[in-house]
XYZ file of C-alpha atoms in Angstrom:
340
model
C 111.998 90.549 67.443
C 113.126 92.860 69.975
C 110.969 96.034 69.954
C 108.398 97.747 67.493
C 108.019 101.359 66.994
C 104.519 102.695 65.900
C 103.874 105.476 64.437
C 100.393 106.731 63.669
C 100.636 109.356 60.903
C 97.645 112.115 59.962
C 98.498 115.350 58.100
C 101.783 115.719 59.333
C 103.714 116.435 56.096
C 105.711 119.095 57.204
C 107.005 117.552 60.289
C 106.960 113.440 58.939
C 110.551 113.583 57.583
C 112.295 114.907 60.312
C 110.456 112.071 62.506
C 111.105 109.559 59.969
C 114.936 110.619 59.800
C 115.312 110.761 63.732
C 113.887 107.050 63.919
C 116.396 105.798 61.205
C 119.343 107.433 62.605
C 118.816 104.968 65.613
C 120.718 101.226 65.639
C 116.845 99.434 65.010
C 118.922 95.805 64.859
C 116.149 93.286 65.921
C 113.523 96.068 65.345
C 110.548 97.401 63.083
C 109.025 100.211 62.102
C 105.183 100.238 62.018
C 103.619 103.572 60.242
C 99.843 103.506 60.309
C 98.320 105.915 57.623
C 95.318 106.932 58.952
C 93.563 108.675 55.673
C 95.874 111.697 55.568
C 94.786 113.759 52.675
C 98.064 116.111 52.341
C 101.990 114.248 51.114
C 102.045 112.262 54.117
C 101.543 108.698 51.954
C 104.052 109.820 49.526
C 106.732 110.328 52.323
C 105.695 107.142 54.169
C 106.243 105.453 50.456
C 109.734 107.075 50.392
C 110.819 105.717 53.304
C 109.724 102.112 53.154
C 111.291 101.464 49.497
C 114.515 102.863 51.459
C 114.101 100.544 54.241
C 112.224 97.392 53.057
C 113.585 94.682 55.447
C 112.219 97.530 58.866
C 109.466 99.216 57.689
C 105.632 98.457 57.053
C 103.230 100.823 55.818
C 99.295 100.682 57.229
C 96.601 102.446 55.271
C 93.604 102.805 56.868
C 90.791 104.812 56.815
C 90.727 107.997 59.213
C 89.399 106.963 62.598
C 91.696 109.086 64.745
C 94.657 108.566 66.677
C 93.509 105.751 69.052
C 92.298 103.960 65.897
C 96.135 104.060 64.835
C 98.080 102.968 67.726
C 95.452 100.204 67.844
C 95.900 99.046 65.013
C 99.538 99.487 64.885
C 99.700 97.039 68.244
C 97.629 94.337 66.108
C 100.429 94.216 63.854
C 103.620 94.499 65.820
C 105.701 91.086 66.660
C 108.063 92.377 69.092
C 108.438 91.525 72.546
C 108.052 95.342 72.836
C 106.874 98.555 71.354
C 107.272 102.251 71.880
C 104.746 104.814 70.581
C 106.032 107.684 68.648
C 103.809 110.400 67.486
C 104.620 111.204 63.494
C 105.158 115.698 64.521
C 107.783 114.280 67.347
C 111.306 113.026 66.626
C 113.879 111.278 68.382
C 117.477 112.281 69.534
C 120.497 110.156 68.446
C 120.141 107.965 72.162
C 116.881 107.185 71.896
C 116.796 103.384 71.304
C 120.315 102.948 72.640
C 118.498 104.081 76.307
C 115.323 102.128 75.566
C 117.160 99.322 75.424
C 119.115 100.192 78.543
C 115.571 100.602 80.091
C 114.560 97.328 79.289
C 117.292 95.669 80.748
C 117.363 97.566 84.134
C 113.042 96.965 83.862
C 113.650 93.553 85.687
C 111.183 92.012 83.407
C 108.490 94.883 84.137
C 105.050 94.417 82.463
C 105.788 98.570 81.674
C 108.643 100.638 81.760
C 108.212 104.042 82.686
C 110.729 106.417 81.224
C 111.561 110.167 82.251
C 113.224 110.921 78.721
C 111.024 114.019 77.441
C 112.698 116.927 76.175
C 110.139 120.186 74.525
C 111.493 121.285 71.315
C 112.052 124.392 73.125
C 114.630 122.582 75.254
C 112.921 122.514 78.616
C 113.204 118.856 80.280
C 109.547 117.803 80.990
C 110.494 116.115 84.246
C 108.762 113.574 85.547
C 111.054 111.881 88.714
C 114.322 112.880 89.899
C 117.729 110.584 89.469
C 116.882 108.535 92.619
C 116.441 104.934 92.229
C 112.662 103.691 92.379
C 111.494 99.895 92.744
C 110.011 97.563 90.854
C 106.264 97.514 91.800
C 103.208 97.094 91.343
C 100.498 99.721 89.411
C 98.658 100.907 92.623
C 101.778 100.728 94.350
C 103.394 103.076 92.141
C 100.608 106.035 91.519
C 100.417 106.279 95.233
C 104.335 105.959 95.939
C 104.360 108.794 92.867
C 101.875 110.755 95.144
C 103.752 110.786 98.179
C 107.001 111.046 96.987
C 106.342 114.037 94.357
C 106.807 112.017 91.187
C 104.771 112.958 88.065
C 103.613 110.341 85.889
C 102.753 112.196 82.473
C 99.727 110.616 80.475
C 102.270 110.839 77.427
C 102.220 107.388 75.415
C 105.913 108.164 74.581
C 106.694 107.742 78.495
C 106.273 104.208 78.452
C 107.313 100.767 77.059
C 104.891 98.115 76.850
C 105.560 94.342 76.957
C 103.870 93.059 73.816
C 102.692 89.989 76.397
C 101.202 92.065 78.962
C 99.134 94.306 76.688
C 97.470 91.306 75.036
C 97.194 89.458 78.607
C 95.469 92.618 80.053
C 93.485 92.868 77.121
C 94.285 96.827 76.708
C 93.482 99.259 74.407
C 92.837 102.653 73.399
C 89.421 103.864 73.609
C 88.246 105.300 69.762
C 86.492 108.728 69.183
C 88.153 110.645 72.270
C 90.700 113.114 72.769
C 93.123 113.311 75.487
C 92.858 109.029 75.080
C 96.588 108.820 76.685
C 95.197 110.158 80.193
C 92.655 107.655 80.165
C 94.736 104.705 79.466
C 97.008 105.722 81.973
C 94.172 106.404 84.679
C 92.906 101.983 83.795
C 96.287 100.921 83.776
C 96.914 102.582 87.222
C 93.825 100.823 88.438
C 94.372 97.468 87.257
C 96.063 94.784 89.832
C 97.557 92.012 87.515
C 101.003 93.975 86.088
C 104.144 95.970 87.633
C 106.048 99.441 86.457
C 109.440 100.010 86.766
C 110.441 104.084 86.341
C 113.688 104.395 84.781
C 115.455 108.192 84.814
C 117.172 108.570 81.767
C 119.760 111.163 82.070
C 120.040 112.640 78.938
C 115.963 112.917 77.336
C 116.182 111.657 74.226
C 112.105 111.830 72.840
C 111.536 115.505 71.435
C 107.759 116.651 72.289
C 106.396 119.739 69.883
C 105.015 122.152 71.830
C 101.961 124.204 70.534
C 102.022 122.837 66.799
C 98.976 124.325 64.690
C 95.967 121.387 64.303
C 97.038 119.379 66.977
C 94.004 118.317 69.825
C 96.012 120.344 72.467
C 96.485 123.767 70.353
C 92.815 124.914 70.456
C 90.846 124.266 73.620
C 86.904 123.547 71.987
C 84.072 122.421 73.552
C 84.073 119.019 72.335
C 87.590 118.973 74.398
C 86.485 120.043 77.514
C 83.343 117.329 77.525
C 86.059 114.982 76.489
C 87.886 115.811 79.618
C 84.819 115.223 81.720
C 84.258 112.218 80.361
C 87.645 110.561 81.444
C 87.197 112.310 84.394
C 83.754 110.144 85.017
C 85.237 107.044 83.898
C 88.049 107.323 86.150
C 86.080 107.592 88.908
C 83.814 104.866 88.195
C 86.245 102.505 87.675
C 87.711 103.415 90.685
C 84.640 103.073 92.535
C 84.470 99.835 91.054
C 87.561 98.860 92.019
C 87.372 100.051 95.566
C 89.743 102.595 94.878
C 89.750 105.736 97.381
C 93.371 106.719 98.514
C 93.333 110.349 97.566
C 96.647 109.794 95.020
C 94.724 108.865 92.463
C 91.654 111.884 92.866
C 94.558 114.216 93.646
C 95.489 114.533 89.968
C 91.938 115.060 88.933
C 91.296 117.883 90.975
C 94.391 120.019 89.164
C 92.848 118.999 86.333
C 89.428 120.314 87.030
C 91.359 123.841 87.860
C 93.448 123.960 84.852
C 90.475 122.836 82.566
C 88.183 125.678 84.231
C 90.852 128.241 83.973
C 91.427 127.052 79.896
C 87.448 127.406 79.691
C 87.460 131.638 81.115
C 91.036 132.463 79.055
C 89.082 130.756 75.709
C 85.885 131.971 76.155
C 83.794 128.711 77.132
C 83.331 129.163 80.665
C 79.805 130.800 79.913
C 79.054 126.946 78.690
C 80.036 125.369 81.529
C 77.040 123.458 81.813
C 78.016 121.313 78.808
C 81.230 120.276 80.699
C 80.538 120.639 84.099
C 77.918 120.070 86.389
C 77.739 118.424 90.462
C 79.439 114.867 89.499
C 82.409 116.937 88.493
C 82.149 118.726 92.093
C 82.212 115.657 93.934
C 84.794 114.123 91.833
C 86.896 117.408 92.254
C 86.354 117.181 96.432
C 87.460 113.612 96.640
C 91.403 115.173 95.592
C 91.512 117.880 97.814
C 94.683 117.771 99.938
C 95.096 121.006 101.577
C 93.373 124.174 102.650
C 93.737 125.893 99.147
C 92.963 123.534 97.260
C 89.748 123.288 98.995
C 88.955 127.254 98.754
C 89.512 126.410 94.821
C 87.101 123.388 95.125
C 84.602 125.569 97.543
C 84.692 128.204 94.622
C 84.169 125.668 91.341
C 81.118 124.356 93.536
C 79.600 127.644 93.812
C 80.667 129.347 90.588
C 82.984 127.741 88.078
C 83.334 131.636 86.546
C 84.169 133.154 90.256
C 86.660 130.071 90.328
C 88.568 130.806 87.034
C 88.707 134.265 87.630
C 90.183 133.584 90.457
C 92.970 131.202 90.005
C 93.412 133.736 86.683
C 94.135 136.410 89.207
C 91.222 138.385 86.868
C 88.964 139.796 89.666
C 88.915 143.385 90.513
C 91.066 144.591 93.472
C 88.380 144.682 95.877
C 86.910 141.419 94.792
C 89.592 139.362 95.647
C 90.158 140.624 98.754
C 86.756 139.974 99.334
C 86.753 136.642 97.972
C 90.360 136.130 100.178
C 88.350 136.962 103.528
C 85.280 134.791 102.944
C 87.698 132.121 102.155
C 89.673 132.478 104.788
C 86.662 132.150 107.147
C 84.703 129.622 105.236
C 87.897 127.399 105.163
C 88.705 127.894 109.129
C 85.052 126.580 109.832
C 84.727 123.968 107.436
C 87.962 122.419 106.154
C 88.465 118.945 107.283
């Protein structure tokens, strides 16, 4: 079998049929659809039902009991047989391309372990751009963070970004880690660190994978505190696998500094900053200094080390008048003496 689609489904009733419609519009010749129920308590099941009696030959139907989304795609891998699978998540859907250019991906991949794919489109229309039309190699998964570093390519933590080889995922022995949000960005931060595999990026001119932006009870619609210290705990595990792996060009710490300012500037516009000591304490400092690349990214850093509240107000451009000129000036001084 060529490729498997997986799609882990919780409480998504209102959005499941326009998924499930968007992935059977698709030629799926040599393919399978894998839904994982994961103990969804609304109609979920009964659509899921629908579908399969309408497509017995293509679809399978997982129940399980709800242990979150890693749980799912885990246990949708266990099950898949093709030589490839592609994650969808059950409030996405697919334009009428979408496997047509998976496939194309594939066969320009030049048997890649992974194929990267720039095909994200918001349901608001905006392209989520990742890497421009320009051709990039075959290489392998250090190579490519760093070459996406220098060369101003984003590599989204999205699961839907990427194909896996079936082979290579048991070979690596990867997974996704249970009981943790944001679980895409640390999969992406241990396959970026691992030495054994190579990437291929393939542009795909016309996006075909729909991302909804902002829906109600999703993990990115309400920033809580058990996100943040979910954040700070990829954030440590990154870095100590790095460390492990003797990892220190600043590509890969680059991407966890903007992280530290966005995540400190969610905190102060939701409230949470005053808790910041639940989420952030000196580790997160020195991980944040290791990224800094420039001179304003290390007032920002300089800032988050002495006040994560002054730093948030800051980049929120929420200080009085005269306080950010006088926060300008000592930066501009502090910076001149100490910057390296």
């Amino acid at each position: 079998m060529f490729l498997s689609i997986i799609i882990p489904v919780y409480n998504v009733e209102p959005y499941l049929r326009e998924c499930l419609e968007s992935v059977f519009a698709q030629d799926l010749t040599d393919c399978e659809v894998i839904a994982v129920n994961d103990g969804s308590t609304d109609g979920s099941r009964a659509i899921l039902e629908e579908y399969k009696i309408g497509h017995p030959e293509i679809m399978t139907v997982i129940d399980k009991v709800n242990g979150g989304l890693s749980s799912a795609r885990n246990v949708g891998v266990e099950q898949a047989k093709g030589q490839f699978f592609y994650f969808i998540d059950s409030d996405d859907f697919l334009k009428c391309n979408a496997i047509a250019s998976i496939r194309r991906a594939i066969e320009l991949s030049e048997k890649a372990d992974v194929v990267y794919l720039d095909c994200i489109i918001s349901d608001r229309g905006k392209r989520l751009v990742q890497h421009k039309e320009k051709e990039i190699p075959l290489m392998d998964f250090k190579s490519f963070f760093c070459y996406a570093y220098r060369h101003g390519v984003g590599i989204t933590p999205n699961v839907f970004s990427y194909i896996y080889s079936s082979a290579y995922w048991q070979k690596a022995d990867m997974h996704y880690e249970n009981g943790i949000k944001y679980e895409d960005a640390l999969l992406k931060y241990q396959l970026f660190a691992r030495e054994d595999g190579v990437i291929k990026a393939v542009h795909v001119k016309e996006p075909f994978y729909v991302y909804r932006v902002g829906r109600e009870g999703s993990i990115t619609f309400i920033v809580t505190l058990n996100n943040l210290q979910d954040k700070q705990y990829i954030r440590r595990a990154a870095d100590n696998l790095w460390k492990e792996q003797g990892i220190e060009d600043i590509a890969y710490y680059h991407e966890l500094f903007n992280s530290c300012v966005y995540m400190l500037y969610e905190a102060y516009k939701t409230g949470l900053i005053r808790q910041h000591d639940k989420f952030w304490d000196r580790g997160d400092v020195s991980i944040m200094r290791k990224g800094v690349s420039n001179k304003k990214e290390y007032g920002l850093w300089l800032l988050a080390k002495l006040s994560p509240m002054w730093m948030a107000r800051y980049y929120a451009n929420d200080l009085p008048v005269w306080c950010r000129r006088l926060t300008n000036t000592f930066l501009t001084h502090t910076v001149r003496l100490f910057y390296r």
